[in-house]
XYZ file of C-alpha atoms in Angstrom:
264
model
C 24.025 58.273 -186.979
C 23.279 57.487 -183.346
C 25.816 57.885 -180.579
C 25.393 54.174 -179.740
C 26.505 53.133 -183.219
C 29.498 55.475 -183.017
C 30.481 53.973 -179.681
C 30.163 50.425 -181.063
C 32.419 51.326 -183.994
C 35.120 52.759 -181.746
C 34.968 49.782 -179.371
C 35.277 47.392 -182.340
C 38.259 49.337 -183.657
C 39.931 49.118 -180.232
C 39.319 45.352 -180.053
C 40.671 44.864 -183.595
C 43.777 46.925 -182.781
C 44.321 44.888 -179.609
C 44.088 41.607 -181.534
C 46.608 42.768 -184.147
C 48.963 44.059 -181.443
C 48.841 40.674 -179.686
C 49.706 38.922 -182.961
C 52.720 41.195 -183.452
C 53.936 40.625 -179.887
C 53.581 36.827 -179.990
C 51.772 35.176 -182.897
C 51.378 31.810 -181.133
C 49.840 33.299 -178.003
C 47.887 35.778 -180.114
C 46.264 33.095 -182.252
C 45.428 31.080 -179.144
C 43.844 34.099 -177.414
C 41.858 35.029 -180.509
C 40.663 31.431 -180.901
C 39.570 31.265 -177.265
C 37.848 34.653 -177.444
C 36.380 34.333 -180.949
C 33.019 35.489 -179.559
C 34.633 38.897 -178.992
C 37.008 39.237 -181.919
C 34.763 37.912 -184.738
C 31.938 40.450 -184.099
C 34.558 43.214 -183.760
C 36.061 42.228 -187.122
C 32.659 42.227 -188.827
C 31.674 45.595 -187.349
C 35.078 47.091 -188.216
C 34.710 45.909 -191.822
C 31.260 47.495 -192.110
C 32.529 50.644 -190.406
C 35.462 50.875 -192.832
C 33.226 50.919 -195.890
C 30.766 53.346 -194.260
C 33.675 55.663 -193.482
C 34.922 55.824 -197.076
C 32.616 58.779 -197.599
C 34.638 60.796 -195.107
C 32.419 63.870 -195.090
C 32.507 64.335 -191.318
C 35.277 64.265 -188.720
C 33.966 61.094 -187.072
C 34.198 59.152 -190.337
C 37.655 60.502 -191.144
C 38.967 59.329 -187.768
C 37.505 55.850 -188.215
C 38.735 55.571 -191.804
C 42.303 56.409 -190.705
C 42.060 53.988 -187.772
C 40.706 51.094 -189.847
C 43.287 51.764 -192.571
C 46.126 51.526 -190.048
C 44.665 48.273 -188.685
C 44.468 46.824 -192.195
C 48.046 47.905 -192.973
C 49.352 46.390 -189.708
C 47.538 43.109 -190.414
C 48.885 42.938 -193.991
C 52.435 43.568 -192.746
C 52.047 40.817 -190.134
C 50.730 38.341 -192.725
C 53.420 39.168 -195.306
C 56.264 39.213 -192.776
C 58.890 36.762 -194.198
C 59.284 35.187 -190.762
C 55.550 34.452 -190.707
C 55.742 32.169 -193.738
C 57.405 28.851 -194.367
C 57.365 25.999 -196.861
C 59.710 23.285 -198.109
C 61.274 25.522 -200.788
C 62.156 28.141 -198.161
C 63.591 25.427 -195.923
C 65.681 23.958 -198.741
C 67.239 27.318 -199.555
C 67.869 28.046 -195.885
C 69.420 24.651 -195.204
C 71.808 24.936 -198.140
C 72.901 28.377 -196.904
C 73.501 27.306 -193.300
C 74.185 23.544 -193.208
C 77.826 24.052 -192.186
C 76.702 26.318 -189.338
C 74.191 23.710 -188.168
C 76.872 21.032 -188.101
C 79.316 23.253 -186.198
C 76.665 24.193 -183.639
C 75.732 20.557 -183.091
C 79.365 19.532 -182.654
C 79.835 22.328 -180.119
C 76.787 21.274 -178.074
C 77.652 17.593 -178.354
C 81.185 18.242 -177.083
C 79.935 20.080 -173.982
C 77.054 17.848 -172.901
C 77.540 15.417 -170.034
C 77.646 11.735 -171.084
C 74.111 10.414 -171.484
C 72.514 13.882 -171.485
C 70.497 15.811 -174.042
C 68.831 19.214 -174.358
C 65.913 20.856 -176.124
C 66.485 24.600 -176.047
C 64.389 27.341 -177.662
C 64.717 31.128 -177.677
C 62.080 33.813 -178.124
C 63.071 37.472 -178.337
C 66.595 36.373 -177.323
C 65.336 34.863 -174.075
C 65.074 31.176 -173.166
C 61.435 30.199 -173.684
C 61.813 26.396 -173.518
C 64.560 24.409 -171.818
C 64.230 20.643 -171.486
C 67.062 18.430 -170.259
C 67.345 14.661 -170.265
C 69.761 13.727 -167.499
C 72.047 10.818 -166.882
C 69.108 9.058 -165.215
C 67.215 9.079 -168.524
C 64.447 11.351 -167.205
C 63.431 14.674 -168.744
C 63.334 17.930 -166.763
C 60.887 20.140 -168.660
C 60.615 23.913 -168.285
C 58.635 26.546 -170.183
C 59.671 30.193 -169.645
C 62.157 29.181 -166.934
C 63.502 31.617 -164.346
C 67.189 32.567 -164.381
C 67.756 30.339 -161.358
C 66.092 27.407 -163.099
C 68.160 27.993 -166.230
C 71.341 27.777 -164.148
C 70.090 24.529 -162.607
C 69.305 22.971 -166.001
C 72.622 24.105 -167.455
C 74.464 22.400 -164.609
C 72.376 19.260 -165.043
C 73.251 19.064 -168.754
C 76.937 19.949 -168.393
C 76.594 23.366 -170.051
C 77.226 26.827 -168.623
C 76.245 30.439 -169.333
C 79.087 30.857 -171.828
C 77.808 27.828 -173.762
C 74.260 29.193 -173.623
C 75.349 32.568 -175.029
C 77.232 30.835 -177.844
C 74.198 28.702 -178.756
C 71.945 31.761 -178.767
C 74.401 33.706 -180.946
C 74.777 30.875 -183.463
C 71.028 30.284 -183.723
C 70.457 34.000 -184.257
C 73.155 34.026 -186.952
C 71.323 31.288 -188.858
C 67.886 32.861 -188.240
C 66.754 29.805 -186.285
C 65.199 29.536 -182.837
C 65.970 26.167 -181.253
C 68.182 23.112 -181.043
C 67.572 19.610 -179.738
C 70.671 17.475 -179.369
C 71.998 14.480 -177.473
C 75.413 13.382 -176.298
C 74.868 10.125 -178.214
C 75.729 10.783 -181.914
C 73.445 7.939 -183.010
C 70.542 10.282 -182.224
C 69.630 12.917 -184.814
C 69.770 16.570 -183.840
C 67.022 19.053 -184.644
C 67.326 22.734 -185.529
C 64.057 24.640 -185.061
C 63.615 27.030 -187.979
C 60.346 28.922 -187.536
C 57.154 28.894 -185.534
C 54.094 29.746 -187.601
C 51.055 29.978 -185.372
C 51.096 26.878 -183.172
C 53.301 24.929 -185.585
C 57.084 24.505 -185.780
C 59.173 23.919 -188.922
C 62.465 22.144 -188.171
C 65.498 20.504 -189.752
C 66.087 16.993 -188.383
C 69.652 16.017 -189.225
C 71.103 12.519 -188.859
C 74.801 11.733 -188.437
C 74.441 8.744 -190.742
C 72.706 7.552 -193.899
C 69.110 6.517 -193.267
C 68.095 2.968 -194.042
C 65.497 2.101 -196.676
C 62.943 1.288 -193.959
C 63.550 4.603 -192.211
C 63.162 6.498 -195.476
C 59.901 4.653 -196.157
C 58.496 5.654 -192.750
C 59.490 9.300 -193.310
C 57.961 9.367 -196.791
C 54.696 7.900 -195.496
C 54.453 10.402 -192.634
C 52.533 13.502 -193.782
C 54.485 15.720 -191.345
C 57.972 14.974 -192.722
C 59.820 15.442 -196.004
C 62.940 13.453 -196.863
C 65.308 16.079 -198.309
C 68.497 14.001 -198.468
C 69.480 10.581 -197.171
C 70.342 12.197 -193.818
C 68.230 15.393 -193.655
C 64.498 15.642 -192.974
C 62.221 18.675 -193.062
C 59.743 18.325 -190.227
C 56.504 20.072 -189.257
C 54.995 19.806 -185.773
C 51.454 21.159 -185.661
C 51.143 21.694 -181.927
C 48.048 20.977 -179.886
C 45.559 22.320 -182.431
C 45.374 22.825 -186.178
C 46.835 21.004 -189.143
C 49.368 18.271 -188.339
C 50.711 17.714 -191.870
C 53.467 19.510 -193.784
C 51.423 21.603 -196.233
C 52.704 21.363 -199.826
C 54.679 18.158 -199.289
C 53.400 16.326 -202.386
C 53.826 19.344 -204.649
C 57.380 19.932 -203.401
C 58.389 16.299 -203.958
C 56.884 16.314 -207.470
C 58.765 19.491 -208.402
C 61.967 18.077 -206.905
C 61.582 14.899 -208.979
C 61.025 16.966 -212.154
C 64.173 19.033 -211.545
C 66.165 15.844 -210.968
C 65.216 14.499 -214.391
C 65.889 17.736 -216.318
């Protein structure tokens, strides 16, 4: 086996490990980086796969090292894929909503009571830090911030009528319900949205209305491939992001199973 081939195998293993590490740190950013640099990661994956099988006959030290390395990469990738927080579907959302619907309502009421008249917020946390903070002010215009600085967070809190104590409470309550975001308005005629999970570039959310939806509204929701009407005031919603699938995968199957259970 030539030294060049050995070097290529080690470089491919390093690239594969880097890709998996990025996915563990931030799956959304990781998927985006891998997609943009597919010309690097795809060849590394192919070479690592070939190298893994060639190393199974671990009769020399070089092969034993590569076999252990590839095995750890495979294990890390399997754990990332099977991580419960890396999966979502309508059945998972139904179970989660039923377990936490009172908490969602209490959190919304808390936010609603502290917002300035005419204001609204869209607030998301990542690793217990504010990653997205949008505020619609009394002038009806949105102030949008991604990964805001601490100074900017203070400014947006003041604009919305909230403070650091309110922010800490919101973060604590979202963490308690294993959710990551809330979008709410001072006006109770608007629905509020609890962000459940981000999978890749997509977001699964609970959109909750403070009233019974009309027949026309239900029809629009049912015809939209990205939303599932769970109750007459609760909608499961999927936002696909800039790239990828834009529909709620498994919607038809979930609704069919739900209809069957209803008639049992």
